[in-house]
Coordinates of C-alpha atoms in Angstrom, one line a residue:
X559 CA -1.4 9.4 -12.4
X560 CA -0.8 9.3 -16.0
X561 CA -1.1 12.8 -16.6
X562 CA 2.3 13.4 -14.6
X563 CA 3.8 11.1 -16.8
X564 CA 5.2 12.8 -19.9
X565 CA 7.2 11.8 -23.0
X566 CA 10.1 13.5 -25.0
X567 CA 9.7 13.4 -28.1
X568 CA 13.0 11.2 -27.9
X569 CA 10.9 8.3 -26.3
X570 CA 12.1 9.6 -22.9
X571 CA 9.7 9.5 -20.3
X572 CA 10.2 11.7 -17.5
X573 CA 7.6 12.4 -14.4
X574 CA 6.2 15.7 -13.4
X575 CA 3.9 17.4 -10.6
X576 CA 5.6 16.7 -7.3
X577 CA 5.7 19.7 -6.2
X578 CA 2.1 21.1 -5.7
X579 CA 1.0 18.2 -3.1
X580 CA 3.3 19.1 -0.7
X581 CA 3.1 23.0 -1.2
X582 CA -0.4 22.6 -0.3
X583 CA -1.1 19.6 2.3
X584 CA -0.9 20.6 5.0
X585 CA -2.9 23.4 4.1
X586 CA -5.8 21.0 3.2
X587 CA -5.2 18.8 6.1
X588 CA -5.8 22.0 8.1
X589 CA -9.4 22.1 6.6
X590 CA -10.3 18.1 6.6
X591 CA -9.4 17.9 2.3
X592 CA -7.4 15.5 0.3
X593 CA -4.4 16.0 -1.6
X594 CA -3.5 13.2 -4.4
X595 CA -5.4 11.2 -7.0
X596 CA -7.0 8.3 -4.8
X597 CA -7.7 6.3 -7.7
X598 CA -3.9 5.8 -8.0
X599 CA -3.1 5.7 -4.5
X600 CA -1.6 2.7 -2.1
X601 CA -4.1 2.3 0.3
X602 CA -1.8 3.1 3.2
X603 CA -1.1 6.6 1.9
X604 CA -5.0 7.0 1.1
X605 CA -4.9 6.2 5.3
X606 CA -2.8 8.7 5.6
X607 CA -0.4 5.9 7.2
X608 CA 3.5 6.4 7.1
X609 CA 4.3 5.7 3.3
X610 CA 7.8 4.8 1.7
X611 CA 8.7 4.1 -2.0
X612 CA 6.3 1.6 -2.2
X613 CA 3.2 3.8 -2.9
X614 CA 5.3 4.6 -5.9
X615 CA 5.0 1.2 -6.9
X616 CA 1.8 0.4 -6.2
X617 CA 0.9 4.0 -8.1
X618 CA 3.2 3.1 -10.9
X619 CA 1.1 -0.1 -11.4
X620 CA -2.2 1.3 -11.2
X621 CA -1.5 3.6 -14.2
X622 CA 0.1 0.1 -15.7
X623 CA -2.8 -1.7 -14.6
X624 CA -5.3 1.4 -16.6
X625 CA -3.5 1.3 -19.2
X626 CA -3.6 -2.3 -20.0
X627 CA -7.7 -2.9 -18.9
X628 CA -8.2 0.4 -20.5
X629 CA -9.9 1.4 -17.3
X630 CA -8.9 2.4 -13.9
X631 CA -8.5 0.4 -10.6
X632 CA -10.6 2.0 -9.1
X633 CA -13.8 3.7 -10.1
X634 CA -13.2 7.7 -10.2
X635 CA -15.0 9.4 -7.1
X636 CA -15.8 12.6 -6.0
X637 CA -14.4 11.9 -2.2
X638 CA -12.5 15.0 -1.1
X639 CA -12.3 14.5 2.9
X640 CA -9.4 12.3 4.4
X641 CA -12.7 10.8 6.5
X642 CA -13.5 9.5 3.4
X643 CA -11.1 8.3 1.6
X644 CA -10.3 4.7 3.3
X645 CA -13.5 3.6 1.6
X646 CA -12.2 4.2 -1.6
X647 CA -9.0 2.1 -1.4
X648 CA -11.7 -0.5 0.3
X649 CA -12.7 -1.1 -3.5
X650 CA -11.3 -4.5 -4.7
X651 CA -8.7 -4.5 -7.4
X652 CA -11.0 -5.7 -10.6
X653 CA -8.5 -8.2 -11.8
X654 CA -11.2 -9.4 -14.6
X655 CA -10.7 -6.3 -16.7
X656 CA -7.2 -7.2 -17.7
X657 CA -7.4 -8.7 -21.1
X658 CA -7.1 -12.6 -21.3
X659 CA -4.0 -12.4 -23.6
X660 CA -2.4 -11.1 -20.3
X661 CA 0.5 -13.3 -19.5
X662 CA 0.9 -15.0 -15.7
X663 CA 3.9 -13.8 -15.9
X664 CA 3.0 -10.1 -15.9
X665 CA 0.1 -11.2 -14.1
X666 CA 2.1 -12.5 -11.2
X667 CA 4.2 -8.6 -11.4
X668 CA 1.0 -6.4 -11.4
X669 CA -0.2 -8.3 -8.5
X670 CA 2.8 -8.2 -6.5
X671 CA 3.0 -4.4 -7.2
X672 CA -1.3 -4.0 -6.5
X673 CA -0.4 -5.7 -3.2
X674 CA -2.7 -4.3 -0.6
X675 CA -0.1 -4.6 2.2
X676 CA 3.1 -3.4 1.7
X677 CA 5.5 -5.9 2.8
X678 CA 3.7 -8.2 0.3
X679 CA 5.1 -5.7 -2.5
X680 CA 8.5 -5.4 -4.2
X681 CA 10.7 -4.9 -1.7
X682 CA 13.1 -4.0 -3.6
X683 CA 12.9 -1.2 -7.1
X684 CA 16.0 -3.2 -8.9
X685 CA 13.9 -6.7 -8.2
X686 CA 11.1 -4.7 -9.9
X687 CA 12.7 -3.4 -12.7
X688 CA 14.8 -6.8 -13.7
X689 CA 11.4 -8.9 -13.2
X690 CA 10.1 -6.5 -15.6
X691 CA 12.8 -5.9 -18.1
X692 CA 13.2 -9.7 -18.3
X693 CA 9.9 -10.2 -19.1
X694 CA 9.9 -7.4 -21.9
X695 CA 12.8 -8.8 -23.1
X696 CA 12.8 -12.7 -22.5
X697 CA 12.0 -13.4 -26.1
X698 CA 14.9 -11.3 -27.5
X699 CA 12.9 -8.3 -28.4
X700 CA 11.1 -5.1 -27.0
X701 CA 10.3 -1.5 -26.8
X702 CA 13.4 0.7 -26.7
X703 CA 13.4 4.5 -26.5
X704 CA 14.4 4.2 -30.0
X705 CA 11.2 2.3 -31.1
X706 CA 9.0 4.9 -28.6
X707 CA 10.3 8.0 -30.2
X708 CA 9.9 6.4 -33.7
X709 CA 6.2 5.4 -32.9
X710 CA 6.1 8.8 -31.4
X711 CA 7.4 10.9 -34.7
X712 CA 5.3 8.7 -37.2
X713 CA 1.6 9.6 -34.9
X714 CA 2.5 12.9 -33.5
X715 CA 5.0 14.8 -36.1
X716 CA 3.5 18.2 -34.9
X717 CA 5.3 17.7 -32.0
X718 CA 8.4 17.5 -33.7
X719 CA 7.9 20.7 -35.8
X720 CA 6.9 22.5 -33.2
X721 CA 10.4 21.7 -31.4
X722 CA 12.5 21.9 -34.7
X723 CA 11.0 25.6 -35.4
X724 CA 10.7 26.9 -31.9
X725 CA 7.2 27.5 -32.1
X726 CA 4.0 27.0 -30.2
X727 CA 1.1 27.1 -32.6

C-alpha cells in the first residue's frame, strides 16, 4: 500500500512492513480474519490461492493506478473475514478514473500489471521494469533520484534539518 512505501530524503525509495503479516497470519487465520490491505491485493492472494511475485505486481500497480486516478482500485471496505473477502476483489478495475491525458502506452502496462489472472500479467519483473523505464524515458527525459530528492528538499526542507541536526522535533 502506499504507506509501506517510503522515500529518503535522497529520492530513494525503499519498502517497509513485511514483517507484521506473517508474524501474525496464521494467528488470524486461526480465528476466520484477514491479514493485508485488500484494496491493494491480486485477487488470487485475496482467495487465499498460492501467490508468487506477481501479487507484487499487481499490488505495485494498484498504488500506481491510485496514484494516477487520485483514487483507489477498489473502493475501501470494512471486510475483515477471509469468507469475505473474494467479493471485494469481484469489484471491476474502474479504468474511467484514469485521467484522459493517460497515454496507451502506460495504459496498455497498468493493464497488463491489473490483470485479473496471473498468467495474463508480466511474467517476467525485467520485462516490467524495461517496458516501464522505456516509456519514462522514450522521449530522452525523466525523473531521476536526483530530480526526486531535489523536488523532495525544495517541498519538505524540515525533513532535511531534521537529519542534518539529529533531531526529532
Amino acid at each position: 500500500c502506499p504507506g509501506n512505501i517510503m522515500i529518503t530524503t535522497e529520492g530513494l525509495p525503499k519498502l517497509g512492513d513485511f514483517g507484521v503479516a506473517k508474524v501474525t497470519k496464521s494467528v488470524l487465520a486461526r480465528e476466520g480474519l484477514f491479514v493485508g490491505k485488500l484494496i491493494y491485493m491480486a485477487p488470487e492472494q485475496a482467495r487465499q490461492k498460492p501467490v508468487d511475485f506477481r501479487v507484487d505486481i499487481f499490488s505495485l500497480c494498484a498504488v500506481l493506478f491510485e496514484l494516477l486516478a487520485r483514487r483507489p482500485i477498489r473502493a475501501p471496505s470494512r471486510t475483515t473475514t477471509m469468507a469475505q473477502a473474494p467479493a471485494l476483489v469481484k469489484t471491476p478495475i474502474p479504468w474511467p478514473l484514469l485521467p484522459r491525458a493517460t497515454s496507451k502506452d502506460l495504459r496498455a502496462i497498468l493493464h497488463k500489471m491489473l490483470a485479473i489472472q496471473p498468467a495474463q500479467r508480466y511474467q517476467d519483473t525485467d520485462q516490467l521494469a524495461h517496458d516501464l523505464e522505456y516509456f519514462i524515458y522514450r522521449d530522452g527525459y525523466g525523473p531521476t533520484i536526483q530530480t526526486l530528492e531535489n523536488y523532495l528538499r525544495k517541498h519538505f526542507s524540515y525533513l532535511y534539518l531534521i537529519k542534518e541536526t539529529g533531531g526529532d522535533n
